[in-house]
Short mmCIF file of C-alpha atoms in Angstrom, two decimals:
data_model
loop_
_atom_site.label_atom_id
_atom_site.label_comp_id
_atom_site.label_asym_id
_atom_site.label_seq_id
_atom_site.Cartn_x
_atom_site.Cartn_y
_atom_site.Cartn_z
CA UNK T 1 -103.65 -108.20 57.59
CA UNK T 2 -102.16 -107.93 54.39
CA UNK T 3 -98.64 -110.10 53.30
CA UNK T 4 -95.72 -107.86 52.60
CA UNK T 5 -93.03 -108.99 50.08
CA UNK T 6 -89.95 -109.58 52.71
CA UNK T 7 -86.92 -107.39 51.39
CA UNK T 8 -83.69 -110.11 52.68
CA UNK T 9 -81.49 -107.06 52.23
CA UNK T 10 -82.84 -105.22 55.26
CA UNK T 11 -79.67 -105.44 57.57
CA UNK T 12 -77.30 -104.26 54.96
CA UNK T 13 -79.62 -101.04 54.86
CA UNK T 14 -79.69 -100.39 58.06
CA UNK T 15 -76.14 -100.78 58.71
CA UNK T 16 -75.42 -98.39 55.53
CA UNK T 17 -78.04 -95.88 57.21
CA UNK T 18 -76.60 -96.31 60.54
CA UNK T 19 -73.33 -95.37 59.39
CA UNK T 20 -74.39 -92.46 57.18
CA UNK T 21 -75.83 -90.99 60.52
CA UNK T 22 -73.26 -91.79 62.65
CA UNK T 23 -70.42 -90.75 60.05
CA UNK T 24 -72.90 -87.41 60.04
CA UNK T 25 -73.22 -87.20 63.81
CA UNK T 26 -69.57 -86.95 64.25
CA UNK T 27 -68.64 -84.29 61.99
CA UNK T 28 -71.11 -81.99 63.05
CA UNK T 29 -70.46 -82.82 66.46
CA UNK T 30 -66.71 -81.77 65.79
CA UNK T 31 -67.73 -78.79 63.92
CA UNK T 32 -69.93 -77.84 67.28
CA UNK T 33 -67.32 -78.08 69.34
CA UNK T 34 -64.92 -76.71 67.33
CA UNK T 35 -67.33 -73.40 66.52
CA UNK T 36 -68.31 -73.17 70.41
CA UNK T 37 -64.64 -71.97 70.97
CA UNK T 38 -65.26 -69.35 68.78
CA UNK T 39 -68.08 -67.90 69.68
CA UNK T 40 -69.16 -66.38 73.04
CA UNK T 41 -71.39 -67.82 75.91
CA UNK T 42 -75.04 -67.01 74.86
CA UNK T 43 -77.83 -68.30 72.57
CA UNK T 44 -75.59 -68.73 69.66
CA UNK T 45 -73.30 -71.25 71.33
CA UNK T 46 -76.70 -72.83 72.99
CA UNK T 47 -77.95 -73.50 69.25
CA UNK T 48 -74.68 -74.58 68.05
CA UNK T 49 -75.00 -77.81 70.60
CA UNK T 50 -78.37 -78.23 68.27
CA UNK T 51 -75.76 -79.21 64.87
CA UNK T 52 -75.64 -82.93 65.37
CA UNK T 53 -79.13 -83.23 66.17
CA UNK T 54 -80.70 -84.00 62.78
CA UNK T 55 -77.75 -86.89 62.35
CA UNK T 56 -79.22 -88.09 65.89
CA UNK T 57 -82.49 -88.07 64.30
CA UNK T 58 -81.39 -90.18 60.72
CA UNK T 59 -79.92 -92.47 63.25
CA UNK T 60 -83.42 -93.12 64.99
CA UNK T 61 -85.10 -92.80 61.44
CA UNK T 62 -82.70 -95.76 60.21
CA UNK T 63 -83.55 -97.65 63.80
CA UNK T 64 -87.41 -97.42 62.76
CA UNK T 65 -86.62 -98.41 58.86
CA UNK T 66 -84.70 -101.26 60.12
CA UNK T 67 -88.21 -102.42 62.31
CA UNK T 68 -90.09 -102.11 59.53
CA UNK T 69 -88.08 -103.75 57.07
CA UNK T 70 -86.92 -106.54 59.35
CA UNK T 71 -88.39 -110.25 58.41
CA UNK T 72 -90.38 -111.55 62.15
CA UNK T 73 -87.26 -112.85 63.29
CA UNK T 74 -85.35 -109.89 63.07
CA UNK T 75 -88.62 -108.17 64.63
CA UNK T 76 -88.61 -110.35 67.65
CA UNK T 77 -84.95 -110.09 68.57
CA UNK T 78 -84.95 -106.33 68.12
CA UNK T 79 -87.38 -106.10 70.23
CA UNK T 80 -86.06 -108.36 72.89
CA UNK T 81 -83.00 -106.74 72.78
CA UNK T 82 -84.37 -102.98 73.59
CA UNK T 83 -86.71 -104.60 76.26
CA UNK T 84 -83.78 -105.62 78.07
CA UNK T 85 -81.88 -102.92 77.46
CA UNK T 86 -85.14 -100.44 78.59
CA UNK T 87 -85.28 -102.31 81.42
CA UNK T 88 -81.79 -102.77 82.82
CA UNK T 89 -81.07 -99.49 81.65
CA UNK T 90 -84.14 -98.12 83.25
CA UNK T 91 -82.68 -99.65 86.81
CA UNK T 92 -79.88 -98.41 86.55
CA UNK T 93 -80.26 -94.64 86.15
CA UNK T 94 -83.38 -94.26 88.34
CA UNK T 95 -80.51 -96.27 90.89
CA UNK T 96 -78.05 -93.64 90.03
CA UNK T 97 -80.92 -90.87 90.64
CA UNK T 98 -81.47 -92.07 93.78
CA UNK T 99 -78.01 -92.11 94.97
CA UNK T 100 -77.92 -88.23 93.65
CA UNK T 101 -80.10 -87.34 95.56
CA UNK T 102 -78.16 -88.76 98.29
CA UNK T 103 -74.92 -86.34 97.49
CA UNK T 104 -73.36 -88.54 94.24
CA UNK T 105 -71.92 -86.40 91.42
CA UNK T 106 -74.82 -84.86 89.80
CA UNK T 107 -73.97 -86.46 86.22
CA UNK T 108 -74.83 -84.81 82.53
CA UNK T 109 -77.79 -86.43 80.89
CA UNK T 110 -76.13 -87.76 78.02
CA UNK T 111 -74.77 -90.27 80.84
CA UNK T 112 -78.51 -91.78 80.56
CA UNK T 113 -78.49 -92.05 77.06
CA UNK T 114 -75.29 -93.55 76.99
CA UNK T 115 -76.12 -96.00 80.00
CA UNK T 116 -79.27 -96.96 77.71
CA UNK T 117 -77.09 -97.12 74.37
CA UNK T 118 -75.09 -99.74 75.82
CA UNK T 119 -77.63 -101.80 78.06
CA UNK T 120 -79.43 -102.23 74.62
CA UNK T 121 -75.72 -103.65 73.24
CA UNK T 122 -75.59 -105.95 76.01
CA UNK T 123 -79.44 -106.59 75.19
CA UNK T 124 -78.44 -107.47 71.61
CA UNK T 125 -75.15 -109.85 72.75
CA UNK T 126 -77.57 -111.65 75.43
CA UNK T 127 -80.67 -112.18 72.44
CA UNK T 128 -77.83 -113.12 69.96
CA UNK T 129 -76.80 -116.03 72.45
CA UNK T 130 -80.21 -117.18 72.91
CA UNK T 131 -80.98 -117.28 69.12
CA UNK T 132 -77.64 -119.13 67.85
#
């Protein structure tokens, strides 16, 4: 294993690259929905829902930059923090797909993504308290 210089300004990356992508991701979100009133049902309004993706992407890409770059600390509390939220999150939309299946409002997918976003929030709060 080979000793890599630690680079102490890792979190102020990360939250300059998160907010590049997220600044991205809503603009061309906008700009999707805005266009999608123009145009008419059909492929082209299908690949205009496809505009914010690479800003989803940069935001995953700065995620994964921000694991690498971390010190072991850093490391180990990201990590706790999206266990927990995998987990919890994982509960509670195969829950929610059960009770689908038993006549609940069939929700839109990004409902899982956001259910995950924020279980890994409350992930980071809970690993936060445990590492004051």
């Amino acid at each position: 294993m080979t000793n890599t210089p630690m680079k102490p300004n890792f979190a102020k990356r990360y939250v300059v690259r998160f907010a590049i992508g997220m600044a991205s991701y809503t603009v061309l979100l906008i700009a999707a929905l805005v266009l999608a009133n123009l145009v008419p049902d059909g492929p082209p309004r299908v690949l205009l829902g496809a505009l914010p993706i690479p800003a989803v992407l940069f935001v995953a890409w700065a995620a994964v930059q921000f694991s690498r770059e971390a010190d072991e600390l850093a490391r180990r509390q990201l990590t706790d923090s999206l266990a927990i939220g995998f987990w919890v999150g994982s509960a509670l939309v195969a829950s929610y797909g059960l009770l689908d299946s038993f006549g609940a409002p069939t929700l839109s997918w990004l409902w899982a993504f956001a259910t995950y976003m924020m279980c890994w929030a409350v992930g980071s709060f809970i690993v936060s308290l445990r590492y004051r």
